[in-house]
CSV table of C-alpha atoms in Angstrom, one decimal:
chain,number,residue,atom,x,y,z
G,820,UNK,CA,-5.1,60.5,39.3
G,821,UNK,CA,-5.0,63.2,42.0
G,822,UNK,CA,-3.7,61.6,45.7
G,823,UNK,CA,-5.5,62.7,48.6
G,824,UNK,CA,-6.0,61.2,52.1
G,825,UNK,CA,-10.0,61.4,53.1
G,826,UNK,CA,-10.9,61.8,57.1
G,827,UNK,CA,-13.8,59.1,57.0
G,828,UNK,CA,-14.3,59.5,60.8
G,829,UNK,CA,-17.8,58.8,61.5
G,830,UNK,CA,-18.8,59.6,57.8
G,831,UNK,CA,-21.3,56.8,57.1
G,832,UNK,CA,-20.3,54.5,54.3
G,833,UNK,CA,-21.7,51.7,52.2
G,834,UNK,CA,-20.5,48.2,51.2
G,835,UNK,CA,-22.0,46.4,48.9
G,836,UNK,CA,-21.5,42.7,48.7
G,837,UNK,CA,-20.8,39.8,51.2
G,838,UNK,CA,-17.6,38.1,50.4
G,839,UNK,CA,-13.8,38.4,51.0
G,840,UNK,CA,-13.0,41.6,48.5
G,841,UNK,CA,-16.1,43.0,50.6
G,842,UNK,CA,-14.7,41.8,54.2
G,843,UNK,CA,-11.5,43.3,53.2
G,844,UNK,CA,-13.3,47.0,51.9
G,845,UNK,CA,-15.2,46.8,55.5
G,846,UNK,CA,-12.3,46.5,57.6
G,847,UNK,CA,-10.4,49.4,55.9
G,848,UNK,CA,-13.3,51.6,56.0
G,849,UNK,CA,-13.2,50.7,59.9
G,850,UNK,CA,-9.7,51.2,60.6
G,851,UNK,CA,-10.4,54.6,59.2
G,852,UNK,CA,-13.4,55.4,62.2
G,853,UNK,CA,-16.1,55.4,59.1
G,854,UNK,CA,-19.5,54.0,60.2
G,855,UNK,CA,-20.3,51.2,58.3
G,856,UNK,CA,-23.6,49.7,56.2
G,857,UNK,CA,-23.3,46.5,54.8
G,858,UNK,CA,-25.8,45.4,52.0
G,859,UNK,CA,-25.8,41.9,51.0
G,860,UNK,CA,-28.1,38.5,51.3
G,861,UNK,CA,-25.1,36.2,52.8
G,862,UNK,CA,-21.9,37.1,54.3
G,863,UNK,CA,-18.4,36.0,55.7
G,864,UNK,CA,-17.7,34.5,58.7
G,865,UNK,CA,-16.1,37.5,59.7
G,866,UNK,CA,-18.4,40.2,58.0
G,867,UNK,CA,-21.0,38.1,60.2
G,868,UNK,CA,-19.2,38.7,63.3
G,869,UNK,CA,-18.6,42.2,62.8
G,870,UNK,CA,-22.3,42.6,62.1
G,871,UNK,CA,-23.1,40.6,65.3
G,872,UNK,CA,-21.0,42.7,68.0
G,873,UNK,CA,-22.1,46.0,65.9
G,874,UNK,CA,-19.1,46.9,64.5
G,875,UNK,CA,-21.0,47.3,61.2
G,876,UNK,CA,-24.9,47.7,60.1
G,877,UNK,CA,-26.1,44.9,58.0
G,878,UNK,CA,-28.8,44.7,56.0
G,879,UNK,CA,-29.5,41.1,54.8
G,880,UNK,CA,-30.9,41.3,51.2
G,881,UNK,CA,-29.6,42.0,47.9
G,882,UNK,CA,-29.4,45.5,46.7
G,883,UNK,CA,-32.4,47.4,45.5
G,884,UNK,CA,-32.7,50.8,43.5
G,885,UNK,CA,-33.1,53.4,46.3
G,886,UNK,CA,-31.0,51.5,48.9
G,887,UNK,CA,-27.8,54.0,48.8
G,888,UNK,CA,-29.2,57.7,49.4
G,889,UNK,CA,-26.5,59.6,51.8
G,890,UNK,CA,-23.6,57.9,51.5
G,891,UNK,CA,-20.2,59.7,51.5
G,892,UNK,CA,-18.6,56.7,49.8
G,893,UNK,CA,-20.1,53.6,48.6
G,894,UNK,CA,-17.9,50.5,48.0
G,895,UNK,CA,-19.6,48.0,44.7
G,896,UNK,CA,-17.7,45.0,45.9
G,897,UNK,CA,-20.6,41.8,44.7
G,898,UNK,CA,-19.8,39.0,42.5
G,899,UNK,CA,-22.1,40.9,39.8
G,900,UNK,CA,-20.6,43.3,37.5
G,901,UNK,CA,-24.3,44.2,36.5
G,902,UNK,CA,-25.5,45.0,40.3
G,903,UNK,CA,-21.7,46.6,40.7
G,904,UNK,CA,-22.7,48.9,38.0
G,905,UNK,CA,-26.3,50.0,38.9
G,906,UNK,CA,-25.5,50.5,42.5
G,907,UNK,CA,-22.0,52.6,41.8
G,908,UNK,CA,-24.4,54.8,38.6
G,909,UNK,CA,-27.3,55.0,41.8
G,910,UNK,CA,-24.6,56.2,44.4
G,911,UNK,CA,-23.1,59.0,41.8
G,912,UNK,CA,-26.5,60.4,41.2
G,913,UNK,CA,-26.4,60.5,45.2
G,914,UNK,CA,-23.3,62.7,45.1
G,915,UNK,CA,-21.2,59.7,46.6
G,916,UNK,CA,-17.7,59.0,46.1
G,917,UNK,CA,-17.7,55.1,44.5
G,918,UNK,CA,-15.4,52.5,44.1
G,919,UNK,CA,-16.2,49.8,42.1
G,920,UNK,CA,-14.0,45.9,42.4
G,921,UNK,CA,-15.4,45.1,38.5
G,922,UNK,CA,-16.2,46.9,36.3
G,923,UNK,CA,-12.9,49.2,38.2
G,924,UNK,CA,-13.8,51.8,34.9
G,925,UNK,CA,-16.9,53.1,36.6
G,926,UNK,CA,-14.7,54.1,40.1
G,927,UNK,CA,-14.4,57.7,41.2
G,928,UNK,CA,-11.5,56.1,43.2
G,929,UNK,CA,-8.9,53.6,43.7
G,930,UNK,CA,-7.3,52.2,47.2
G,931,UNK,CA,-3.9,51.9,47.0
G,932,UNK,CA,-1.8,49.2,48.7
G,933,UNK,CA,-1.1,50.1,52.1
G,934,UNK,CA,1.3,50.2,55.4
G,935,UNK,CA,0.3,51.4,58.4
G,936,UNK,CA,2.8,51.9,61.3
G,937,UNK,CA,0.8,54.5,64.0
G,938,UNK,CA,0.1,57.6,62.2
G,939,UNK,CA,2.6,57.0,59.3
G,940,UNK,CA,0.8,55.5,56.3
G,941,UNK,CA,2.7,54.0,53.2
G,942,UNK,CA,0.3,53.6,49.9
G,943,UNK,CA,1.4,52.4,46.9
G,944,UNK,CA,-0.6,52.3,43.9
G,945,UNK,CA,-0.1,50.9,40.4
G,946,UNK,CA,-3.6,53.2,38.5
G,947,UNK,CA,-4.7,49.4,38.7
G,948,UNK,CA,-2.5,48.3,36.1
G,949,UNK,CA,-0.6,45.6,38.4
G,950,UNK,CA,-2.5,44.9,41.7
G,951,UNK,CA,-0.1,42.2,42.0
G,952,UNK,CA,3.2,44.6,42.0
G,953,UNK,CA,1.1,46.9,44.2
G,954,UNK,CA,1.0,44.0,46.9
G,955,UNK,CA,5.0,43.1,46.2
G,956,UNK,CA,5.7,46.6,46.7
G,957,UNK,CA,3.8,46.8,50.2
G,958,UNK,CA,5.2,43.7,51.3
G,959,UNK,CA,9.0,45.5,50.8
G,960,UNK,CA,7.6,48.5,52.6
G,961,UNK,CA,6.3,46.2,55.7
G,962,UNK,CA,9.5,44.9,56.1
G,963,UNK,CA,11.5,47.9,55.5
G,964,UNK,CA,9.5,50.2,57.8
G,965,UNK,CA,8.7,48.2,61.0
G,966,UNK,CA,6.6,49.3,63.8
G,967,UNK,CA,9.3,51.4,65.4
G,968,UNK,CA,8.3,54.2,62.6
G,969,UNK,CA,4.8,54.9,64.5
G,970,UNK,CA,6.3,55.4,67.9
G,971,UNK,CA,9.1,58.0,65.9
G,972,UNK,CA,6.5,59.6,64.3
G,973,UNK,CA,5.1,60.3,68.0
G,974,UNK,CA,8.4,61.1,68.8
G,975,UNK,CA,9.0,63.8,66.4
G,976,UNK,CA,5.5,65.5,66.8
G,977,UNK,CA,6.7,66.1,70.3
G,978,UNK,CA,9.7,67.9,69.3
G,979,UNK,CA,8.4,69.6,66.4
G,980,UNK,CA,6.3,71.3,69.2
G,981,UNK,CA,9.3,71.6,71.2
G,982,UNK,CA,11.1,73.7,68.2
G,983,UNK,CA,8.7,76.0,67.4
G,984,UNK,CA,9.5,77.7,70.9
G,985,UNK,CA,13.3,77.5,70.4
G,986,UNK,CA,13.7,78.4,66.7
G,987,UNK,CA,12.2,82.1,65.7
G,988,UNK,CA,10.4,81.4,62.6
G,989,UNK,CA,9.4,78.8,60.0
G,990,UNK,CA,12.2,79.4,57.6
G,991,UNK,CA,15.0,78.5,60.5
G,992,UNK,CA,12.2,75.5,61.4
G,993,UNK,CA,12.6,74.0,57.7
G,994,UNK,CA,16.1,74.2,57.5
G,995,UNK,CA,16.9,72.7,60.7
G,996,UNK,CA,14.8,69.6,59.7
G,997,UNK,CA,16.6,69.4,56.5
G,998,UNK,CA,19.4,68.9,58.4
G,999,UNK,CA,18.8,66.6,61.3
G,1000,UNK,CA,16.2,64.1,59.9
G,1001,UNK,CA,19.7,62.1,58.4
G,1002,UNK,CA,20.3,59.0,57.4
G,1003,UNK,CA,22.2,58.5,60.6
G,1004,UNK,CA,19.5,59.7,62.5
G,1005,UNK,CA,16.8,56.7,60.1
G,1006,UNK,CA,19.1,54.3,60.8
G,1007,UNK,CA,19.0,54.3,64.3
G,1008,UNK,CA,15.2,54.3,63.7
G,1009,UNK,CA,15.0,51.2,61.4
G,1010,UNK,CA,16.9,49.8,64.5
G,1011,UNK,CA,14.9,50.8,67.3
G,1012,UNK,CA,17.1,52.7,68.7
G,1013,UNK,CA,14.5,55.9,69.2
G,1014,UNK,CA,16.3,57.3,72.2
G,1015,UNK,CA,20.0,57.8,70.6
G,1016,UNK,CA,18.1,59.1,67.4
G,1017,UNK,CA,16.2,61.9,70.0
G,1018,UNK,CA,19.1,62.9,71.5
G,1019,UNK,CA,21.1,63.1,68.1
G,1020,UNK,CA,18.2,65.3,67.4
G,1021,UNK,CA,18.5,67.4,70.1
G,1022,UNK,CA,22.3,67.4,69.7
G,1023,UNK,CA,21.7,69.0,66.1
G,1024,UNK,CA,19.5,72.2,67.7
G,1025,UNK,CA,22.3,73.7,69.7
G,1026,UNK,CA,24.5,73.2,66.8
G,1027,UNK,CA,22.4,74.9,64.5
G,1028,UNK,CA,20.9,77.5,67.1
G,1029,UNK,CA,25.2,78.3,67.3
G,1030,UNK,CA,25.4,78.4,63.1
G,1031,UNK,CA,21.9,80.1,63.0
């Protein structure tokens, strides 16, 4: 398996399917900015009311041969492992990227279990061998990285800008982050206290600017 995170944003996508695995796909795909077409005869309440306000493009009929040409990644998410398979072997012929709910063997792709906090995303994946330890393991990560994480994150953009005017090259840059992102420092974060870990981060580049 090789990890890499995709920029989907306003790369059009297909789903294939109607139901709950499908509704759950859809939304990911739209949390990512990905422009979303939705192929299936029936759907969810909420896939329907997604496709009313035009968050997504539905087409309501099963899928046909011929249906997925220019997709940068189709999702095979029916109730059919038969139509999963023809429409993921269709959507590789394509050039897509595919991910198939059953049979998973004919994916180019898994989707790891996931926590989002801002900017800062947390995945955990299991190679599909325990998508039930995957969803454990998220659930620990939601409650040990709360929301306070994505406004850090914001934080500490703004100062990495900040130090690369008052450090002289990359080298210092990377050492001084070695130092200061401490656990002191991550435990005022997992505490919200995001103003006492800035300044003990601001403390720490005089320090080091005297050392340096």
């Amino acid at each position: 398996m090789y990890p890499i995170n995709l920029d989907i944003k306003g790369r059009f996508c297909a789903v294939v399917g109607g139901g709950p695995i499908a509704l759950r796909k859809v939304r990911s795909l739209l949390q990512a900015g990905a422009r979303v077409l939705l192929i299936a005869p029936v759907l969810t309440v909420d896939l329907a009311k997604l496709a009313a306000t035009g968050q997504i493009v539905w087409q309501a009929k099963k899928y046909e041969s011929g249906d997925l040409k220019g997709f940068f990644i189709v999702i095979c998410a029916t109730n059919d492992p038969a139509v999963n398979a023809q429409a993921a072997a269709e959507s590789k012929r394509e050039g897509a990227l595919v991910n198939v709910v059953e049979p998973s063997a004919l994916s180019d792709f898994s989707v790891p279990a996931q926590v989002q906090r801002g900017d800062l995303l947390l995945t955990v994946s299991t190679g599909g061998k325990s998508p039930a330890l995957a969803r454990q393991l998220r659930r620990e990560l939601e409650h040990e990285f709360g929301d306070t994480y994505g406004a850090w994150l914001e934080r500490l953009a703004a100062l990495r800008r900040e130090m690369k005017f008052r450090l002289e090259n990359s080298r210092q840059r990377e050492e001084f982050w070695r130092q200061a992102l401490d656990v002191q420092v991550l435990e005022l974060v997992k505490r919200g206290e995001l103003k006492r870990a800035e300044a003990k981060i601001r403390n720490a580049i005089d320090s080091f600017r005297s050392e340096s």
